[in-house]
Structure formats: structure tokens, C-alpha cells
XYZ file of C-alpha atoms in Angstrom:
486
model
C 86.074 118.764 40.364
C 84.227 116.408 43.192
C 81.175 114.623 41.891
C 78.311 116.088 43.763
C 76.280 113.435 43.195
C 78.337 110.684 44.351
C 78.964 112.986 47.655
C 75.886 113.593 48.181
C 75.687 109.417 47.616
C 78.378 109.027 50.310
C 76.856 111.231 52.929
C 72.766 109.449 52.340
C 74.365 105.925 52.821
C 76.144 107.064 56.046
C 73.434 108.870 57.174
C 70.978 105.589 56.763
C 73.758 103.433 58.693
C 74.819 105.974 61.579
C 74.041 105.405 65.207
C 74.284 108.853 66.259
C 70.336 109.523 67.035
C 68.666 112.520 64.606
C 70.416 111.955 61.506
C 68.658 109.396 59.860
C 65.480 111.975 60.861
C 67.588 114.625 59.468
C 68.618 113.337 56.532
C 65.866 110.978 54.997
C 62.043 112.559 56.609
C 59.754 113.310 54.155
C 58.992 116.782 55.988
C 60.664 119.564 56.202
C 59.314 120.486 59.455
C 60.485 117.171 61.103
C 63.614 117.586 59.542
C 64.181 121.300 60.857
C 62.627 119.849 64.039
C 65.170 116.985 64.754
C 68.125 119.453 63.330
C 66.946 121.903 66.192
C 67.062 119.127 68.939
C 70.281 118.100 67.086
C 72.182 121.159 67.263
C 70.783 121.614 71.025
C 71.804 118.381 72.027
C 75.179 118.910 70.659
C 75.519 122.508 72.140
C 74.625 121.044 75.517
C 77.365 118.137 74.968
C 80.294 120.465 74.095
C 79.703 122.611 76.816
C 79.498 119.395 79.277
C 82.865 118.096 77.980
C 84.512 121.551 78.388
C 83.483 121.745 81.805
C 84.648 118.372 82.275
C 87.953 118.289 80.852
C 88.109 121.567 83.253
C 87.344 119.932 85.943
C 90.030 117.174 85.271
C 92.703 119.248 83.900
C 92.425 121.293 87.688
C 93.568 118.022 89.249
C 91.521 117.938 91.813
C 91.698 115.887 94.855
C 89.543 114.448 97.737
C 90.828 113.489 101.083
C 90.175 110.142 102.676
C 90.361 109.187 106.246
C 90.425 105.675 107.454
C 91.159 103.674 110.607
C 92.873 100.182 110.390
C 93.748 97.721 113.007
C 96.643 95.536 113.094
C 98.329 92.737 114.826
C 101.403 95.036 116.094
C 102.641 98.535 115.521
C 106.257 100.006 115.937
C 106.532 101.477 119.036
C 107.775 105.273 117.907
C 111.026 106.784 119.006
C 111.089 108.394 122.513
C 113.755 110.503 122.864
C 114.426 112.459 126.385
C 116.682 115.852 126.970
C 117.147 117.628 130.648
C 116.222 121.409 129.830
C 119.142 122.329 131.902
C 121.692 122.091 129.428
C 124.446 122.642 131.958
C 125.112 120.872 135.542
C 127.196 123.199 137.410
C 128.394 120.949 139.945
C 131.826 118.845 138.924
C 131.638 121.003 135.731
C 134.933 120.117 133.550
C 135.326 124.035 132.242
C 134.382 126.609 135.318
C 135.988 128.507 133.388
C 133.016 128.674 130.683
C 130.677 127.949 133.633
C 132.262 131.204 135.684
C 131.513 133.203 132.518
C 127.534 132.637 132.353
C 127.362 133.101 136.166
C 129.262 136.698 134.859
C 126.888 137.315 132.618
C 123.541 135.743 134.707
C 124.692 138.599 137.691
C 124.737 141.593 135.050
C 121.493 140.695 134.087
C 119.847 140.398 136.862
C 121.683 144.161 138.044
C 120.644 145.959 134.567
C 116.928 144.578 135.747
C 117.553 145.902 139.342
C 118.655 149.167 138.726
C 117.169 150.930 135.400
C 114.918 148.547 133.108
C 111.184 147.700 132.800
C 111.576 145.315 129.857
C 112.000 141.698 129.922
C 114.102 141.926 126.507
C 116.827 141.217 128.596
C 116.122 138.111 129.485
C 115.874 137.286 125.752
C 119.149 138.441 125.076
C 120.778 136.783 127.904
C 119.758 133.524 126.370
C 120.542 135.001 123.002
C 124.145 135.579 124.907
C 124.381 132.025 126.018
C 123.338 131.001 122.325
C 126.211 133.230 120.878
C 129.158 132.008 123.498
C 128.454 127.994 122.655
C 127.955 128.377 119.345
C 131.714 129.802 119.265
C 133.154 127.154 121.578
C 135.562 125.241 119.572
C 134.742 122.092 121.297
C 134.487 118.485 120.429
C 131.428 116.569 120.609
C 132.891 114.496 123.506
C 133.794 117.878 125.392
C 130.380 119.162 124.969
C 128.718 116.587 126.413
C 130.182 116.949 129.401
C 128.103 119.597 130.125
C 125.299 117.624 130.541
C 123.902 115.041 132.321
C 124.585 112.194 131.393
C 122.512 108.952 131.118
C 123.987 107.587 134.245
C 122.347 110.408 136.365
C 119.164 111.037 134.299
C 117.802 107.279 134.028
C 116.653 105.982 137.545
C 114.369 103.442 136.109
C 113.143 101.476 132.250
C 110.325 99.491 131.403
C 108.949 98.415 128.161
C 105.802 95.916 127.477
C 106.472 95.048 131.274
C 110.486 94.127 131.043
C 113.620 96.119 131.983
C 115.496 98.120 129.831
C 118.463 99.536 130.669
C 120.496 102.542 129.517
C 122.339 100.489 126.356
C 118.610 100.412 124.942
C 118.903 104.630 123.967
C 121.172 106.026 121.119
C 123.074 108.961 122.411
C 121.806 112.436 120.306
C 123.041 116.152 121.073
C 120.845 118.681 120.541
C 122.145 122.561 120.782
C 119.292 123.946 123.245
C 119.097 120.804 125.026
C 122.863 119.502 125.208
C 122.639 115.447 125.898
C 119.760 113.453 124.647
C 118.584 109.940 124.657
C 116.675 108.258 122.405
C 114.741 105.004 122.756
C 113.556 102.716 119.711
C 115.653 104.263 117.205
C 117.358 101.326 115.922
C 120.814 102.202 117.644
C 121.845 101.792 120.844
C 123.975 103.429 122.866
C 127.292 102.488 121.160
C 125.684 103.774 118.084
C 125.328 99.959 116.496
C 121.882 98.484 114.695
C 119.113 97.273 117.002
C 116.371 95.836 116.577
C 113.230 98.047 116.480
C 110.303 97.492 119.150
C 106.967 96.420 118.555
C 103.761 96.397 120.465
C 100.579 94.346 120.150
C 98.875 95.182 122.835
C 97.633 98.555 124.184
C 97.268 99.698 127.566
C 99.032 101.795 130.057
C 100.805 98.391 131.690
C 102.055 97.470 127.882
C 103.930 100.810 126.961
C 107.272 102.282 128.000
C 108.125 103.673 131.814
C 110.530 106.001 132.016
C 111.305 107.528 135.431
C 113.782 110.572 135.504
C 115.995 112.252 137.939
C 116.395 116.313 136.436
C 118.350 117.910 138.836
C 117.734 120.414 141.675
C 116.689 123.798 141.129
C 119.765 126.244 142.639
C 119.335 129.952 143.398
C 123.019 130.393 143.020
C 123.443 129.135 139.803
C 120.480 128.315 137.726
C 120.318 130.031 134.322
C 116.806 128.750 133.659
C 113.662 130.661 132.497
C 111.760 126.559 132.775
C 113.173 123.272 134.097
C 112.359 119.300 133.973
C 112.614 117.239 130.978
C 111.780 117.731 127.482
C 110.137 115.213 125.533
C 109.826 113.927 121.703
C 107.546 111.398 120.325
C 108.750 110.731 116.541
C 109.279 108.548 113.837
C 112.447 106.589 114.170
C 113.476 108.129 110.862
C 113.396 111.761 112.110
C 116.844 113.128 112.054
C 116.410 116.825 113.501
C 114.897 117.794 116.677
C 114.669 121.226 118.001
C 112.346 121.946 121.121
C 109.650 123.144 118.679
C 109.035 119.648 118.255
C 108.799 118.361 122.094
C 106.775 119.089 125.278
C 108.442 119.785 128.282
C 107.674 117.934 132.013
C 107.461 119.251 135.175
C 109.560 117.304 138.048
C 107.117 116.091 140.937
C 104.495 114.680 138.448
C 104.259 110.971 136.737
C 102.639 111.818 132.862
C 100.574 108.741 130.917
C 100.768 109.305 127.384
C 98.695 108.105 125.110
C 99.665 107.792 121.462
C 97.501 108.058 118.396
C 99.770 106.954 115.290
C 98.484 108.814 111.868
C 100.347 108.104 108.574
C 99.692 110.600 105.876
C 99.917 110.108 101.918
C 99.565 113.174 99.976
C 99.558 113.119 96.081
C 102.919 114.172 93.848
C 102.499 116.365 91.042
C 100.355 116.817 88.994
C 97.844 117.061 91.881
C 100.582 118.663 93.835
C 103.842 119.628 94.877
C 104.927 117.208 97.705
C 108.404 115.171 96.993
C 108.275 111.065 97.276
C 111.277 110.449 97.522
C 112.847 112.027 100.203
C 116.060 110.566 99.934
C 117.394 111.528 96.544
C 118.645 115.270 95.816
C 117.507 114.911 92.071
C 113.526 115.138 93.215
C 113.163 118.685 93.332
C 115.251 121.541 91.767
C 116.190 123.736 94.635
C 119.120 124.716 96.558
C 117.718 124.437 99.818
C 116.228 121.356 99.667
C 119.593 119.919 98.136
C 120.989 121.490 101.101
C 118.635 119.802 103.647
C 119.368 116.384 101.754
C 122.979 116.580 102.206
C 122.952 117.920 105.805
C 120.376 114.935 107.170
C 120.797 112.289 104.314
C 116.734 112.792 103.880
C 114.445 115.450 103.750
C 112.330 117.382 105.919
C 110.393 120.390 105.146
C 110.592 121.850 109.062
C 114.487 121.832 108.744
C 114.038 123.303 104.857
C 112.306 125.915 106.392
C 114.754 126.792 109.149
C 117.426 126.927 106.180
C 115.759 129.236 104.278
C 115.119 131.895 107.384
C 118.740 131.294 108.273
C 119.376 132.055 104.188
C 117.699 134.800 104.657
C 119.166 136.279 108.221
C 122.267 135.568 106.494
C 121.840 137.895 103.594
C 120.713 140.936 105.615
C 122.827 140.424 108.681
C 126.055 138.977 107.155
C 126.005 136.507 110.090
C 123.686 133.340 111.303
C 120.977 132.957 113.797
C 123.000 131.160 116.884
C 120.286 129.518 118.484
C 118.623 128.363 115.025
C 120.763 125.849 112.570
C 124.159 126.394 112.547
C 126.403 127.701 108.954
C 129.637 126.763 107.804
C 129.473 129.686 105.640
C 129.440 132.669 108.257
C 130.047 133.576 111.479
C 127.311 133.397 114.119
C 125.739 137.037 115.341
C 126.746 138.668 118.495
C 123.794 141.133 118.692
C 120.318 139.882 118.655
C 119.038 143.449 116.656
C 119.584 142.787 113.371
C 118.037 138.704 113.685
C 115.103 140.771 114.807
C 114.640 143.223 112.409
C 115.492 140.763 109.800
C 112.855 138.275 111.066
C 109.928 140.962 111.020
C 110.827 142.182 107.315
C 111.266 138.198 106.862
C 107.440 137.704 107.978
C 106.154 140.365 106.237
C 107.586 139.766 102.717
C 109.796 136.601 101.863
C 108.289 133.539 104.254
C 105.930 132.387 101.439
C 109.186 132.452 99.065
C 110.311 129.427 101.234
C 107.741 127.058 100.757
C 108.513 127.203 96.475
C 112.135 126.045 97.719
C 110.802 123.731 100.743
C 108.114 121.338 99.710
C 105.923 119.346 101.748
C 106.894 115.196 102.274
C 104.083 112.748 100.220
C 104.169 110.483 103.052
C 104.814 111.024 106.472
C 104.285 109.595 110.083
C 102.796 111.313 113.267
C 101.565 111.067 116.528
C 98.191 112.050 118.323
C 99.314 112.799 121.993
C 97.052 113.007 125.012
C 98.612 114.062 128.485
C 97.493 113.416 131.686
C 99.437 113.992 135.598
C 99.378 112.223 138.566
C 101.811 113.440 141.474
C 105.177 111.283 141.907
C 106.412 109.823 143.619
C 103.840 108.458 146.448
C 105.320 107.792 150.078
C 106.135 104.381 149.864
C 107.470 104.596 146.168
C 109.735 107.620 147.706
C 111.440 105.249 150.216
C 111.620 102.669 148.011
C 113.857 105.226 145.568
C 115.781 107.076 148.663
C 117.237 103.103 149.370
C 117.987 102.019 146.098
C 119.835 105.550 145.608
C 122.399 104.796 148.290
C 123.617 102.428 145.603
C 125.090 104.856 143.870
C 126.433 107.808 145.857
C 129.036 109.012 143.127
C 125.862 110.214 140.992
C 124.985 112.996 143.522
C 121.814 112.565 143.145
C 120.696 113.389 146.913
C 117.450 111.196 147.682
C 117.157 112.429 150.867
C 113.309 113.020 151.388
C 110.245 112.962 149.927
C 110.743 116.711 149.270
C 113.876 116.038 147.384
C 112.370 113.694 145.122
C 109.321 115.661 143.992
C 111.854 118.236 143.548
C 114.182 116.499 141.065
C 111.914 113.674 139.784
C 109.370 112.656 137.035
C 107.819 109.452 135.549
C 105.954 108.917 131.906
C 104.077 106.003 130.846
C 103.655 106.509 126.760
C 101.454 103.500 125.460
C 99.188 103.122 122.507
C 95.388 103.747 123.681
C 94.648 101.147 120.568
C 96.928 98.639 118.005
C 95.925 100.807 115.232
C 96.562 103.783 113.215
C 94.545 106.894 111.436
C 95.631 106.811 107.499
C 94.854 110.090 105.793
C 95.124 109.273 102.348
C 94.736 111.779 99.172
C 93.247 110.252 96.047
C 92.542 112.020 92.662
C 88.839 113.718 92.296
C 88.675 112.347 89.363
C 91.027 109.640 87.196
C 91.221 109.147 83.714
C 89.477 106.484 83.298
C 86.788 108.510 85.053
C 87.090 111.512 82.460
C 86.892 109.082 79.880
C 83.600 107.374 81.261
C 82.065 110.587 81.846
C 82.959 112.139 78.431
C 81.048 108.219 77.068
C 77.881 108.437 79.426
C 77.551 112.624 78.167
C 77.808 111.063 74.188
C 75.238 108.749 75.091
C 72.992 110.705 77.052
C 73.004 113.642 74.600
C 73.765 112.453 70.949
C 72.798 108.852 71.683
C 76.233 107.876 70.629
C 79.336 105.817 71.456
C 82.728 105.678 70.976
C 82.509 103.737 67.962
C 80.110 106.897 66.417
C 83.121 108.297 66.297
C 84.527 105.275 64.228
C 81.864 105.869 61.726
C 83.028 109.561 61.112
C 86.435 108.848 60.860
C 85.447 106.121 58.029
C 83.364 109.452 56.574
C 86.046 111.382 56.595
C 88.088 108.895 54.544
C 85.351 108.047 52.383
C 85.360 112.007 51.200
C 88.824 112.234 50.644
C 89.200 109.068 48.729
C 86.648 110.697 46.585
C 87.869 114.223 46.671
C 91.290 112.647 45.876
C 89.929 110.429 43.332
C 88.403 113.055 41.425
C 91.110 115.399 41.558
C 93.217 112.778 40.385
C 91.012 111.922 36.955
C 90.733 115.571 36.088
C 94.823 116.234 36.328
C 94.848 112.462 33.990
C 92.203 114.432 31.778
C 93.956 117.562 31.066
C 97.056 115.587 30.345
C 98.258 116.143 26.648
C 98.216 112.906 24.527
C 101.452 112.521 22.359
């Protein structure tokens, strides 16, 4: 049985020495007032402190965070990747397949006659381009073949400048893109072979320090345009961006010279715990999910836009039996014919599943954009225009047709995309609170409400020894007592 009175021993000579405030009042006042006094203010105190630290550790466990925005200037930036598309996919004239090109003039000429005679719908303009979708998506083509379809480089690029010197067309990596056919991209870190190259840099803003790009688009023909909008299409991205679709771009009216001016913004977003964005968008191993497996071993890297277009595809797939033809393309089925069943399957696809994609499609911890601001001037000016119509006699095999003034705010545009300031906007995310925060704040509530540290809690722990010892002690004496003697 425990000695009483050396417990009650133990607990007086820790109560004497204890730095937790009240319990030398507690323990050794000569009134019993004071003492039920300071055991009231004890017990309040203490009340208050536990439900402090539970609303803390709350707080904490919730993994909250804060955003932070900041501006930083530097000597240089990376100039981003321009990349330019004419949004007629097809030139008719010279076309290497009238065959193919016969067919949509087919199909342009019923549409227009179903309008004509018994329709008050535009759906079938939608389904013409649906139709056009359909056809190319079942070409079996090469790449090579397929760009011939387009214009090329040759005809699109009249003139290049960048920080002031010329560039020329071996300064853009070739890119095909479905709804756009041939694309060029400057600053990618390819050129046009599809070998390394070194990656621009700026360190001075201004419209005179950017890159000039003026564009010849083609001419606008009543006999043969398929077009509901014409000119070039535009993307401003980081050179790591593998997928472009014209979701991503802005498109640019011929007769017009565009200065853009470019805001960079880099934005670092928090992994688990405080949330669900990957870091490491390169491996398949950092997130458990089919799709964005699948995105990873389509693009070598991952990006939640394309993840997202996957998982509607998935989806149109699974209902329709068939893909979306003018969305990414599937090795796995056949592309639709009939536009009805996308439809439906897109509108039960709203109202039900979309959310399901972003569980399978997280959002990138870091990533890069760009601030654009757009403003027009008309191009080309009068002298400018002759100036263009004589160096186009050059080159008379590229059909190009600089005949007047009228021709050339017909068929051409010029941008001017420069950095309004050697800088970027970081938008970083950083925890609410940190450990060593929750630890702090747990200290300052033990010393604002019990008077105590962490070393208080030292001196309980030695307590709590102290009272086994002796518990164990006693125990032990009594089982050595009722031992028999021999």
C-alpha cells in the first residue's frame, strides 16, 4: 500500500519548488479562502488555456494559407515564347490535294443552300466546321503532307526584329496545331530545323527593345473561303508549354499594327498538406491518377488545361463510343461523325461529372504567365506600303500580290510585344501559420495563463516519476513482506 504520508511529502516539496503560478498559494496559504480563491483563478486560468490550445491546434491542423504578392526587378528577363498560326488553315491556291480541297468547297456550297432554302438556325454553321473537324481528323496523312496545307513560313514572315536586330525565319521552331495547321514559334529554344538554341533575353523595356513581327495572312476570297474569322492567331507562353489550342491565343485583324505589352507573373502555390497542386510536373509517380499519367506521357510534363481536355474527351468517349474531333485526338476510338451526341454528352458532362475532373487533374505548384495589354494602330502607312509593294517584287513565286495600298491592309498585320518593365509579379503562397509558430503560440498561451514554460512541464514529468518510484517502491516492499520465510 502507498505511504500517504510520504505522497503527500512528494507533492508539498513540488508544490514549494514549481513555477507554474497558484500552486505554491494553493498548496501552502494559511487560509482556506485564499486557497479556494487561487484554486478558482487556477482552474479558470487553465479552462481558458485548454480551450486556447484547442482552437489553436484547429487552426493549424486546417492548414491554412495566406497569399503574398510581390514585385521584383531584375537585370534581364527571358523574353517568352511567341508563337504565330494563320487562322486559315488551308490556302486554296497551288493546293497539293484538290481533291480534299474540292470536297470542303462540296460541302461549303450545301451549306450555304440548306441556309438559303429552309433553315433559320445558325447550327449549321457549327456543324460545317464540326464536318471539316471530322474529314481531317480521318486523313491518313503524314505530318509533312499536312503541312502543305498551310502557309508556310516563307509566305507568312515579311519582316523580324528583336531588341532592334534582324531575325530571320531559322529563329522559329516549326509547331502544327489541328485548328490552326502550320505554326511558328519564336524563343523556344529550337529553331527551325528543330536543333537547341539559345534562349533570348531582354534588359531593357520599351516598345523599340521587343520583338516586330510583320505578317502577310492571305486574301479574303468569296469563292473559296471557309472562314467564320481571319488574320493571325497569337500565343504568348512559357517556352516550356507544350500544347496550344486557340483557347489559349488572341486572334489579329489584317490592316492593323498591335503593341503588346507584357506583364510576366510567376506563381508558387503550396503542395499538400496545404493543398493539392503537383511539384513536380515531370514525373508520373506525383499523383495517383490515370489521367494525369496520361497527360505526362502524351507531353513529357504536365498541364492541368490538357488534363482537363482528357478527361471531357474520357468522358465523350464513354457515352458516345467515339472522340471529340476538334478537341484532343484518341488512339483508342474512332473520331465522331455527328456532332449530337458530343452535345448532349457535353451538357450532361456540365451538369454532373466536370468537378470529377479536377480530383484526377490537379493544379501545377509553380507556373509562369503573362499580363497582356493590346493596343492598334492602322498598317501599313503610305510610304511604309510602297516601301513593302518594292521589296515584294523580290519574290514573285510567293504570290503574295502587293499591288496597292488596298492589298496590303487587306492581307497584312504588324505586332510589337515588349516588356512595359524588366520585372515580374511573384504570387507566392506561404503557410498561415508554421510550426514553429504553433509551438510559440501554444508557449506565449502557457505563459500568459498558467505563468508557465516549457520546462513546467519538465517539473511534472519529474512528478510523475517521483510517484511511481514510490508507488512502485511500496508495492514492491509489501510483495517482499508477504513473502514466506523458509
Amino acid at each position: 500500500m502507498v505511504d500517504l504520508k510520504k505522497l503527500g511529502e512528494k507533492l508539498s516539496q513540488w508544490s514549494d519548488n514549481s513555477t507554474i503560478h497558484a500552486i505554491s498559494h494553493i498548496s501552502h496559504s494559511d487560509s482556506k479562502l485564499i486557497r479556494l480563491i487561487w484554486l478558482t483563478f487556477f482552474l479558470s486560468a487553465f479552462g481558458y488555456f485548454s480551450y486556447l490550445i484547442v482552437q489553436s491546434t484547429i487552426t493549424y491542423l486546417k492548414y491554412g494559407i495566406t497569399t503574398q504578392v510581390s514585385y521584383e526587378r531584375v537585370v534581364s528577363l527571358e523574353f517568352p515564347t511567341v508563337t504565330f498560326c494563320n487562322q486559315k488553315m488551308f490556302r486554296y491556291y497551288d493546293s497539293v490535294d484538290t481533291v480534299a480541297i474540292n470536297s470542303l468547297l462540296v460541302l461549303k456550297n450545301a451549306i450555304l443552300s440548306a441556309i438559303n432554302s429552309n433553315t433559320t438556325s445558325l447550327k449549321l454553321i457549327n456543324d460545317f466546321f464540326f464536318n471539316i473537324a471530322y474529314a481531317f481528323s480521318t486523313l491518313e496523312l503524314s505530318q509533312q503532307r499536312k503541312s502543305m496545307f498551310s502557309y508556310s513560313i516563307d509566305e507568312m514572315l515579311i519582316n523580324c526584329r528583336f531588341n532592334g536586330i534582324m531575325c530571320t525565319k531559322n529563329d522559329f521552331e516549326y509547331a502544327y496545331i489541328p485548328t490552326f495547321g502550320n505554326c511558328y514559334k519564336f524563343n523556344s529554344g529550337k529553331n527551325l530545323s528543330g536543333e537547341s538554341a539559345v534562349k533570348r533575353r531582354l534588359s531593357q523595356p520599351g516598345r523599340s527593345k521587343g520583338l516586330v513581327l510583320e505578317l502577310f495572312v492571305g486574301y479574303d476570297d468569296p469563292f473559296w473561303d471557309t472562314y467564320r474569322t481571319t488574320g493571325a492567331m497569337i500565343f504568348v507562353h512559357n517556352s516550356s508549354t507544350k500544347h496550344l489550342s486557340k483557347e489559349n491565343g488572341f486572334g489579329l485583324a489584317a490592316g492593323f499594327a498591335y503593341d503588346i505589352a507584357i506583364g510576366q507573373v510567376f506563381t508558387n502555390k503550396l503542395p499538400k498538406p496545404y493543398g493539392t497542386c503537383i511539384k513536380d510536373v515531370f514525373s508520373e509517380n506525383s499523383f495517383d491518377s490515370f489521367l494525369y499519367k496520361q497527360t505526362v506521357v502524351a507531353l513529357a510534363k504536365y498541364e492541368q488545361k490538357i488534363c482537363l481536355l482528357l478527361c471531357l474527351q474520357q468522358y465523350i468517349t464513354g457515352i458516345c463510343g467515339c472522340f471529340d474531333p476538334t478537341g484532343p485526338q484518341s488512339v483508342s476510338f474512332p473520331p465522331c461523325n455527328q456532332s449530337k451526341c458530343i452535345e448532349q454528352a457535353y451538357v450532361d458532362f456540365v451538369n454532373s461529372n466536370s468537378l470529377d475532373c479536377f480530383d484526377q487533374c490537379p493544379v501545377e505548384c509553380d507556373s509562369t504567365s503573362y499580363d497582356l495589354r493590346i493596343t492598334q494602330s492602322s498598317f501599313p502607312g503610305f510610304f511604309y506600303s510602297q516601301i513593302l509593294m518594292q521589296f515584294d517584287k523580290m519574290f514573285p513565286w510567293l504570290n503574295r500580290n502587293f499591288s496597292s495600298l488596298e492589298n496590303l491592309k487587306k492581307s497584312t498585320l504588324a505586332l510589337n510585344i515588349y516588356y512595359n518593365d524588366i520585372g515580374y509579379t511573384v504570387i507566392n503562397e506561404i503557410p498561415s501559420k508554421t510550426f514553429e509558430q504553433f509551438v510559440g503560440e501554444i508557449g506565449g498561451l502557457m505563459g500568459l495563463c498558467l505563468g508557465a514554460s516549457f520546462l513546467s512541464f519538465v517539473e511534472l514529468i519529474e512528478l510523475l516519476v517521483q510517484l511511481l518510484f514510490l508507488i512502485f517502491k511500496s508495492n514492491n516492499k509489501k510483495v517482499l513482506a508477504e513473502k514466506p520465510s523458509n
